[in-house]
PDB file of C-alpha atoms in Angstrom:
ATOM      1  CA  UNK M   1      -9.002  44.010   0.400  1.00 68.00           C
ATOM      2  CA  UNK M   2     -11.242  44.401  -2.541  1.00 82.00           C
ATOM      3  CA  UNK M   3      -8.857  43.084  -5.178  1.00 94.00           C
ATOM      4  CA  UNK M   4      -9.952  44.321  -8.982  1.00 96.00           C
ATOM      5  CA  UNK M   5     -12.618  46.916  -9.176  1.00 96.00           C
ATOM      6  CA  UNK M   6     -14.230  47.111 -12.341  1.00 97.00           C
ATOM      7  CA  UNK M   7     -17.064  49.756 -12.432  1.00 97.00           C
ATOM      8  CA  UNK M   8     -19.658  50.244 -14.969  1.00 97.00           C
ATOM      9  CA  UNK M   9     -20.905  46.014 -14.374  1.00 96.00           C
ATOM     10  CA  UNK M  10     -23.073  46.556 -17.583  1.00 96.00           C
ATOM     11  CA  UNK M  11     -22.969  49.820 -20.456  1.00 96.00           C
ATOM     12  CA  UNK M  12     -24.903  50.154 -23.826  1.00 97.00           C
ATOM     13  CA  UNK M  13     -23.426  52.337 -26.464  1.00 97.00           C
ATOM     14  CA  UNK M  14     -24.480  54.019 -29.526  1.00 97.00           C
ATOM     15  CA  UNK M  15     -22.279  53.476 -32.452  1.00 97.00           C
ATOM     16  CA  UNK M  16     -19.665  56.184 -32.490  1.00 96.00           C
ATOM     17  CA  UNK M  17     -19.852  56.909 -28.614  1.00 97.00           C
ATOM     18  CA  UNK M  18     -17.273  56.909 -26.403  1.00 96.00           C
ATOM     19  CA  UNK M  19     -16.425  55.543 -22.879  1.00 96.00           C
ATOM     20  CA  UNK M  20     -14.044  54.750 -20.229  1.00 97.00           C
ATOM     21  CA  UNK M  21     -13.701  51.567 -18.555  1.00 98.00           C
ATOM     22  CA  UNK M  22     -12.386  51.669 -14.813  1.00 98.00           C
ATOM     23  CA  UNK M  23     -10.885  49.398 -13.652  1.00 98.00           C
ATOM     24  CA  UNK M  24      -8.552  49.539  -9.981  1.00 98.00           C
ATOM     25  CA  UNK M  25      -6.770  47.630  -7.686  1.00 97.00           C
ATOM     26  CA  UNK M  26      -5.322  47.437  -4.226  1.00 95.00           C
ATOM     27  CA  UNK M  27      -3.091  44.926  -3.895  1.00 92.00           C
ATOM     28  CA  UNK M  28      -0.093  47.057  -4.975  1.00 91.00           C
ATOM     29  CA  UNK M  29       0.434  44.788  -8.332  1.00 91.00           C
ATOM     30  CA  UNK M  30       2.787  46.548 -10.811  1.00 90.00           C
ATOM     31  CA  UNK M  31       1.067  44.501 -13.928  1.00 90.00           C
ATOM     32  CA  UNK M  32      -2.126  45.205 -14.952  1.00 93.00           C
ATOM     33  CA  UNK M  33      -3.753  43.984 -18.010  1.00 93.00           C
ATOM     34  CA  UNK M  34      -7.390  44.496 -20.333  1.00 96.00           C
ATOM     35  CA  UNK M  35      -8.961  41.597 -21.836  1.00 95.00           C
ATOM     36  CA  UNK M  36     -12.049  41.309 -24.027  1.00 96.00           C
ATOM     37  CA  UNK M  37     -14.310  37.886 -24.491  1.00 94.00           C
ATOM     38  CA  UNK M  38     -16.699  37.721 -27.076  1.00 93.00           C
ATOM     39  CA  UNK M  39     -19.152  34.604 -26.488  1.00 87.00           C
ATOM     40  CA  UNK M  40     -18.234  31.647 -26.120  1.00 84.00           C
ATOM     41  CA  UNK M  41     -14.393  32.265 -26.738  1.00 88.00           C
ATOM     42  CA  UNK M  42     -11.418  32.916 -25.014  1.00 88.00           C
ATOM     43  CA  UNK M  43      -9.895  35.748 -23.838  1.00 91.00           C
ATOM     44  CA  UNK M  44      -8.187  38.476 -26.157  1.00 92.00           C
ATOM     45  CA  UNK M  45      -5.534  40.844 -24.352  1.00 92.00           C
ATOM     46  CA  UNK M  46      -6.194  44.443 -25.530  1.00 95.00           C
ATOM     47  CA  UNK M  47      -3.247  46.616 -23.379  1.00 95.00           C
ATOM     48  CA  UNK M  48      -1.111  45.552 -21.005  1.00 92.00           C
ATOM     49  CA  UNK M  49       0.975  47.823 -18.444  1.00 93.00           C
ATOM     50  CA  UNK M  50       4.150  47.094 -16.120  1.00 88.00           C
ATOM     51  CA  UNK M  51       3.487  50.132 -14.433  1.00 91.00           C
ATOM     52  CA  UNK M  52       2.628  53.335 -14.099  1.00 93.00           C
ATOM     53  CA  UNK M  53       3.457  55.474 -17.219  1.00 94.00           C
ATOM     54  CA  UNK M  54       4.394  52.129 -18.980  1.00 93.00           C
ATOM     55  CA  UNK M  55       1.541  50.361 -21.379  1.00 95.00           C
ATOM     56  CA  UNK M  56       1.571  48.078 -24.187  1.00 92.00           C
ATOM     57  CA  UNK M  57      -0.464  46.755 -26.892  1.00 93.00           C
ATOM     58  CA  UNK M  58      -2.025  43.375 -26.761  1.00 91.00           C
ATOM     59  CA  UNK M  59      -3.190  40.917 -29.300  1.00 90.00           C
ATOM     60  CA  UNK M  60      -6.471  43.110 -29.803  1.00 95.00           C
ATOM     61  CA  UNK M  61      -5.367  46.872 -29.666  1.00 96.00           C
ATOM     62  CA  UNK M  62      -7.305  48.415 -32.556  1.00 96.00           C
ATOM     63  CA  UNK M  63     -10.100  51.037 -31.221  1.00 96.00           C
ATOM     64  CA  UNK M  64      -8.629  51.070 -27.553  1.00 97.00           C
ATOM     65  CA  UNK M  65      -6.484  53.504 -25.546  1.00 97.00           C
ATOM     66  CA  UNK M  66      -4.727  52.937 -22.181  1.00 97.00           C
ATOM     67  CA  UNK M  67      -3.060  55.158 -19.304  1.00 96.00           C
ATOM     68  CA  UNK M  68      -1.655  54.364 -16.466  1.00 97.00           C
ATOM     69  CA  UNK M  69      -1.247  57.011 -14.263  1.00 96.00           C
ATOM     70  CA  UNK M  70      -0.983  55.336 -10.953  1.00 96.00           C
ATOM     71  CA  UNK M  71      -0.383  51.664  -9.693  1.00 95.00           C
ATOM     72  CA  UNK M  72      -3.875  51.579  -8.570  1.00 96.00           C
ATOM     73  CA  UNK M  73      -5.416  52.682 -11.876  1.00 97.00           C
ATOM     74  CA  UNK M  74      -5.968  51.237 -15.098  1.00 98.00           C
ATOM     75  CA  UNK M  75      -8.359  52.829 -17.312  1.00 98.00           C
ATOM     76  CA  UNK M  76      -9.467  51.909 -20.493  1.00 98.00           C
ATOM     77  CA  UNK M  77     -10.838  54.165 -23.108  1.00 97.00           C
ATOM     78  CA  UNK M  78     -13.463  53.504 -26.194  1.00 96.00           C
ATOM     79  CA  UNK M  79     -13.082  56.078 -28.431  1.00 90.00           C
ATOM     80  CA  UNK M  80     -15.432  55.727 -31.129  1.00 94.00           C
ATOM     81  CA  UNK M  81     -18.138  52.654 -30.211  1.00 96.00           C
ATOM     82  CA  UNK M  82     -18.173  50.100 -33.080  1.00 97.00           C
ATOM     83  CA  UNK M  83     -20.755  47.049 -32.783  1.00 96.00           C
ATOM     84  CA  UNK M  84     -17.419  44.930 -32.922  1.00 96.00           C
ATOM     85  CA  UNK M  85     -16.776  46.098 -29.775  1.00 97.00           C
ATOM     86  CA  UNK M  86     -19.806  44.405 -28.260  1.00 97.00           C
ATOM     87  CA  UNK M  87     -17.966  41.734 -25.759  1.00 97.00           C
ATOM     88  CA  UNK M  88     -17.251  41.741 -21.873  1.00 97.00           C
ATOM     89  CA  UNK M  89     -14.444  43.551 -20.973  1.00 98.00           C
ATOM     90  CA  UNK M  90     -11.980  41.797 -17.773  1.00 97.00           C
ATOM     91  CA  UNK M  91      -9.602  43.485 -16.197  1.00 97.00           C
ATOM     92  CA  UNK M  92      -6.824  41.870 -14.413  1.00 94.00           C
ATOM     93  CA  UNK M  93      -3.283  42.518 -11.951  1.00 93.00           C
ATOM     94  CA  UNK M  94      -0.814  40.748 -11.114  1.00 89.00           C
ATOM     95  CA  UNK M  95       3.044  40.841  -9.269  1.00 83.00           C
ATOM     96  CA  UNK M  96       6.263  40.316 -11.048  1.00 72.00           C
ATOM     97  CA  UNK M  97       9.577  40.668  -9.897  1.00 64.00           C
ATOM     98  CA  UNK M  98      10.776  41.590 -13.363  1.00 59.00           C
ATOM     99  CA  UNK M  99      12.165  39.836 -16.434  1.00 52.00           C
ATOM    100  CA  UNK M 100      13.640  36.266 -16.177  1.00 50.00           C
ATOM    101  CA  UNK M 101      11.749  36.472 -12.322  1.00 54.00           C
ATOM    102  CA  UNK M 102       8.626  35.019 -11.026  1.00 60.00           C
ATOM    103  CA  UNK M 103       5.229  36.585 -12.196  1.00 64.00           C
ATOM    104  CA  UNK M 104       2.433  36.042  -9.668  1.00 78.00           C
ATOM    105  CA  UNK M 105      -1.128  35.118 -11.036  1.00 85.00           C
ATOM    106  CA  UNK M 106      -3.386  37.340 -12.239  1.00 89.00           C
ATOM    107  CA  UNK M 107      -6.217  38.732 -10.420  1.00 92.00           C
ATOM    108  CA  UNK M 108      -9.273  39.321 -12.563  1.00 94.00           C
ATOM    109  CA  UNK M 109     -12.367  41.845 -11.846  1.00 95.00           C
ATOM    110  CA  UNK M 110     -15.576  40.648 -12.641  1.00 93.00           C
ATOM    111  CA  UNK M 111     -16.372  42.071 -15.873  1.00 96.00           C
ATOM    112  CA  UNK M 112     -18.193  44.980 -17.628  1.00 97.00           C
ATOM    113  CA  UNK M 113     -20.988  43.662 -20.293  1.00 97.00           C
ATOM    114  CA  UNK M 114     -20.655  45.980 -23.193  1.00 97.00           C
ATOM    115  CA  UNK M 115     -23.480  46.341 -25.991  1.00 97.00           C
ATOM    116  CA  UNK M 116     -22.777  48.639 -28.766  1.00 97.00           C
ATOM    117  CA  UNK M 117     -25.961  48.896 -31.065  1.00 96.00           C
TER     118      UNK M 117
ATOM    119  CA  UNK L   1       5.591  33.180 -26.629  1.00 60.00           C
ATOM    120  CA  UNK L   2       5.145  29.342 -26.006  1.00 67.00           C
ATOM    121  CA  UNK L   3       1.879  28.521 -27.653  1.00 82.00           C
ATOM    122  CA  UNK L   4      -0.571  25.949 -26.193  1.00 89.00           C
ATOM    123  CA  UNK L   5      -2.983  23.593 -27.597  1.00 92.00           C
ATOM    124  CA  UNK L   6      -5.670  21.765 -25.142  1.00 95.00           C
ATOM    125  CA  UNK L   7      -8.760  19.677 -26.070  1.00 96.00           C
ATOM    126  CA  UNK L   8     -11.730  22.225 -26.961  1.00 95.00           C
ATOM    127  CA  UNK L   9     -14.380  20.008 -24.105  1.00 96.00           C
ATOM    128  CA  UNK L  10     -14.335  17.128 -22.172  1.00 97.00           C
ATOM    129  CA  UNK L  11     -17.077  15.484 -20.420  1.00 97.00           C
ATOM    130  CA  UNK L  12     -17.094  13.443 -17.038  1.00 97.00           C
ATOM    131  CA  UNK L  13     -19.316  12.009 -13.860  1.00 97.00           C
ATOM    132  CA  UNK L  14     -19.584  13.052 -10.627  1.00 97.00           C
ATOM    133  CA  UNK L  15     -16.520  11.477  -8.239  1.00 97.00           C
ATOM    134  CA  UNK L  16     -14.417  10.670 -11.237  1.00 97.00           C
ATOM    135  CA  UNK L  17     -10.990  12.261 -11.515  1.00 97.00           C
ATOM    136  CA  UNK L  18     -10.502  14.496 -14.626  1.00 98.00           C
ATOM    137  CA  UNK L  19      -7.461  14.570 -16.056  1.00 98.00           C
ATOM    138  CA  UNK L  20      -6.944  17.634 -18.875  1.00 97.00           C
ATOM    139  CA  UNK L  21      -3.876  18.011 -20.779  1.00 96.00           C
ATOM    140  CA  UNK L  22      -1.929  20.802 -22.481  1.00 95.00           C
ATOM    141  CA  UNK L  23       0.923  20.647 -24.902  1.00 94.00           C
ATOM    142  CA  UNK L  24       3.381  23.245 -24.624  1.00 90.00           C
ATOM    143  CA  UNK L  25       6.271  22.337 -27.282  1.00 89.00           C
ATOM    144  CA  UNK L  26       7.972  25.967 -27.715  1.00 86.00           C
ATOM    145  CA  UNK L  27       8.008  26.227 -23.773  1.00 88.00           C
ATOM    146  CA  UNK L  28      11.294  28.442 -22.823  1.00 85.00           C
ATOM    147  CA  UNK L  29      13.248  28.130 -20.088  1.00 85.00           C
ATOM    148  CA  UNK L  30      11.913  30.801 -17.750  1.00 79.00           C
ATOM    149  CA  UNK L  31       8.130  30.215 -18.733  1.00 84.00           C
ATOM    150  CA  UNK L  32       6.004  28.973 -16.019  1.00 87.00           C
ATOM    151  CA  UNK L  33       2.961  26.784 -16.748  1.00 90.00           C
ATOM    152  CA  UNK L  34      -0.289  28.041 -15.395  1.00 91.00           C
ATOM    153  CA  UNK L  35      -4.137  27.289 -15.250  1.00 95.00           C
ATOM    154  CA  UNK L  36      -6.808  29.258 -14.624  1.00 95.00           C
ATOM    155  CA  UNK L  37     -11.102  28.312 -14.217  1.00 97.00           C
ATOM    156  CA  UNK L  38     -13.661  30.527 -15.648  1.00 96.00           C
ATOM    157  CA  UNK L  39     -17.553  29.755 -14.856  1.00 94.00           C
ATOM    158  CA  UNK L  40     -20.103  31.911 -16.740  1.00 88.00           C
ATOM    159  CA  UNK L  41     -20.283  36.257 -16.264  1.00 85.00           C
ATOM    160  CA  UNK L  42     -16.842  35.807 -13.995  1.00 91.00           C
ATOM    161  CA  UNK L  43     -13.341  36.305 -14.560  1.00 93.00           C
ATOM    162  CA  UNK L  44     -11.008  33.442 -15.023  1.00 94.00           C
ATOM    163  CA  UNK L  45      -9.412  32.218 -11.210  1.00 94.00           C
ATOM    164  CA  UNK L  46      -6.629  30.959 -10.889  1.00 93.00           C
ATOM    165  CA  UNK L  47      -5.923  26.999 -10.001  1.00 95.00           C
ATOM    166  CA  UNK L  48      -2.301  26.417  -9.869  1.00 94.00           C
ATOM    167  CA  UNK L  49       1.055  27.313 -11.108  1.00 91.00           C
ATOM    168  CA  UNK L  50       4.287  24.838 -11.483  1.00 91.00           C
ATOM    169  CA  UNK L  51       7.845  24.939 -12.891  1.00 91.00           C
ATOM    170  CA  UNK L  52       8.367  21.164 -13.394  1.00 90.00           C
ATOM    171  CA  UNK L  53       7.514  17.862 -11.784  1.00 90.00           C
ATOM    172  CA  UNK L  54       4.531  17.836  -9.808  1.00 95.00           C
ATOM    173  CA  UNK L  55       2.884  21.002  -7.798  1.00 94.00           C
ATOM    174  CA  UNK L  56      -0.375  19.956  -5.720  1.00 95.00           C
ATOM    175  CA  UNK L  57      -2.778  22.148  -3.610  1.00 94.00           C
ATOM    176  CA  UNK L  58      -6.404  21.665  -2.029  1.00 93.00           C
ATOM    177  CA  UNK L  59      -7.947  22.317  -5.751  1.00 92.00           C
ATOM    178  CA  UNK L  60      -6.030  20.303  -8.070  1.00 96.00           C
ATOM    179  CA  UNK L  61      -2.632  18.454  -9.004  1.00 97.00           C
ATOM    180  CA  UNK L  62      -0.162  19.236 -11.701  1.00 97.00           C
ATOM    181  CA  UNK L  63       2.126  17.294 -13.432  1.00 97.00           C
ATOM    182  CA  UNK L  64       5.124  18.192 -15.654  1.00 96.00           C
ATOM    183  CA  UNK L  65       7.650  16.024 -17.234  1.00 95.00           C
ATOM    184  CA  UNK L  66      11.116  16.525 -17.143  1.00 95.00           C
ATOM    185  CA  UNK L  67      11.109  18.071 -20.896  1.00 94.00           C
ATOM    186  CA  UNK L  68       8.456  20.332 -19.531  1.00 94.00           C
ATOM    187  CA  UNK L  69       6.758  20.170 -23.033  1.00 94.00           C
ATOM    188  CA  UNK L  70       3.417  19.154 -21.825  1.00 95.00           C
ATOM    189  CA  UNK L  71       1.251  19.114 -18.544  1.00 96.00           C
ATOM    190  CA  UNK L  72      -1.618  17.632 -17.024  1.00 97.00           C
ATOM    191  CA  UNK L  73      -4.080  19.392 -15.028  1.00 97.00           C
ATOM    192  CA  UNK L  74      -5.627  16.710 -12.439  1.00 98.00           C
ATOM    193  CA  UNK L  75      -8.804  17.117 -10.759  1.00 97.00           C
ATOM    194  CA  UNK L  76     -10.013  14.841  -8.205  1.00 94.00           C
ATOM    195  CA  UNK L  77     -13.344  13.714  -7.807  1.00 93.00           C
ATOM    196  CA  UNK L  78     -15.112  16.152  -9.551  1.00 97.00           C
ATOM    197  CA  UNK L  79     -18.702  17.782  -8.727  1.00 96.00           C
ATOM    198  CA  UNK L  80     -21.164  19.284 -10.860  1.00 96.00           C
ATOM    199  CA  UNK L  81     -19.874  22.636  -9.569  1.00 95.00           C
ATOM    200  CA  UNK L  82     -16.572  21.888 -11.506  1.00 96.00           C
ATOM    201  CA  UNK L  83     -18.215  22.444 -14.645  1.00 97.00           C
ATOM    202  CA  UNK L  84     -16.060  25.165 -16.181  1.00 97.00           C
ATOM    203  CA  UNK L  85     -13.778  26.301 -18.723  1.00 96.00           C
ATOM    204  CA  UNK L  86     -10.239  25.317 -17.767  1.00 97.00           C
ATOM    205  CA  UNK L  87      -7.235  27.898 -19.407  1.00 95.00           C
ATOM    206  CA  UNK L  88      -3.489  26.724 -19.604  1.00 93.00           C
ATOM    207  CA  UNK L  89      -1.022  29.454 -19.933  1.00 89.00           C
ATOM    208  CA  UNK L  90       2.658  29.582 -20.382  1.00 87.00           C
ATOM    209  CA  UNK L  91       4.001  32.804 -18.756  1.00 80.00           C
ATOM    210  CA  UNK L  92       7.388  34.328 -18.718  1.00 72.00           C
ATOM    211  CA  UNK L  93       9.421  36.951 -19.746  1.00 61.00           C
ATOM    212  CA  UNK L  94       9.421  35.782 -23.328  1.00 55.00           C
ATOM    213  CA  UNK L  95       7.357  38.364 -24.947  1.00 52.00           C
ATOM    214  CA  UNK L  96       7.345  40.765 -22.176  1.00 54.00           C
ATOM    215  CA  UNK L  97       5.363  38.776 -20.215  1.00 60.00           C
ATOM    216  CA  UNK L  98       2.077  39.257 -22.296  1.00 67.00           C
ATOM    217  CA  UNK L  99      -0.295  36.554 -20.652  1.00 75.00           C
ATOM    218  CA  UNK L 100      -1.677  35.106 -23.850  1.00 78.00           C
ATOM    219  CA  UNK L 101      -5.217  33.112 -23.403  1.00 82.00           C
ATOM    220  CA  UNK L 102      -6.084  30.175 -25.763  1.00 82.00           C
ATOM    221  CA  UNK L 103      -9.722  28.953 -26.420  1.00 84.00           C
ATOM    222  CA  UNK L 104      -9.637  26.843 -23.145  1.00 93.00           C
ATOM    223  CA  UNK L 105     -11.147  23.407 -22.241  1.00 97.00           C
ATOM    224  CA  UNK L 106     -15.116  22.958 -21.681  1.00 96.00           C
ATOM    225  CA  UNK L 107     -14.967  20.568 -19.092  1.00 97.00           C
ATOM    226  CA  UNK L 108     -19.127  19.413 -18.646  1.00 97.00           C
ATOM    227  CA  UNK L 109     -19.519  17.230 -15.400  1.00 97.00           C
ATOM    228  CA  UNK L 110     -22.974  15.092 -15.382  1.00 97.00           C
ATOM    229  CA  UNK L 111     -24.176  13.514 -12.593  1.00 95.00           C
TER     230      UNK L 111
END
């Protein structure tokens, strides 16, 4: 099994571009999740999903889109690239039985490096 | 969603046993208590996951008091290659289960 997929690893942007991160997975997880990290700080959640046709903002929304077509995919979309944006983006799964039930550990990707200038 | 406060870095030898705690005061019944491990350019992996009481695998130990308001990640005899940022997370269905990430603990480990 592969796990997360995250494809581009690295991306630079002009300011006012636009993009889509992809991001898969193949472990049949019904949560998926973006994060961003800017340097030397934690993670931010951007979206979250609980499956397909289901998303939901994060803590960090503003600038992002989401769909979630299919279990496997979880796309995230840039539409207008602001230097703000400049961070590495993770993308992550995980299992959950539902609310008041167990919710597995997420799986992250390993990255994409994003550099807006 | 149960916020969590954890020391910003830590330092430690070789072969000692780090202890890192996490105070969870707002914890709600359902909420699990998790930690993850990030190195550098990768994504955090997860280290172990409890309820209460004490969970242990072949990476680490966890212990949770019976008011579940705290926990203590335990690694023993650390190695250089433990140096890492250590994440605690309190995940449930409080909030939709939105897996909130705090700033983390730099653990440094010198030999």
């Amino acid at each position: 099994n592969a796990g997360v997929t995250q494809t581009p690893k690295f991306r630079i942007l002009k300011i006012g571009q636009s993009m889509t991160l992809q991001c898969t997975q193949d472990m049949n997880h019904n949560y998926m999740y973006w994060y961003r990290q800017d340097p030397g700080m934690g993670l931010k959640l951007i979206y979250y999903s609980v499956g397909a046709g289901i998303t939901d903002k994060g803590e960090v929304p503003n600038g992002y889109n989401v769909s979630r077509s299919t279990t496997e995919d979880f796309p995230l979309r840039l539409e207008l690239a602001a230097p703000s944006q400049t961070s590495v983006y993770f993308c992550a799964s995980s299992y959950s039985m539902g609310a008041s039930m167990y919710n597995s550990p997420l799986h992250f990707g390993n990255g994409t490096r994003l550099t807006v200038t | 969603l149960a916020k969590t406060t954890q020391p910003i870095s830590m330092d430690s030898y070789e072969g000692q046993e780090v202890n890192i705690t996490c105070s969870h005061n707002n914890i709600a019944t359902n909420d699990y208590i998790t930690w993850y491990q990030q190195f550098p350019s990768q994504g955090p992996r997860f280290i172990i996951q409890g309820y209460k009481t004490k969970v242990t695998n072949e990476v680490a130990s966890l212990f949770i008091p019976a008011d579940r308001k705290s926990s203590t990640l335990s690694l023993p005899r650390v190695s250089l290659s433990d140096t890492a940022v250590y994440y605690c997370l309190v995940v449930g269905n409080t909030g939709g289960f939105k897996t909130i990430f705090g700033a983390g603990t730099r653990l440094f480990v010198k030999a």
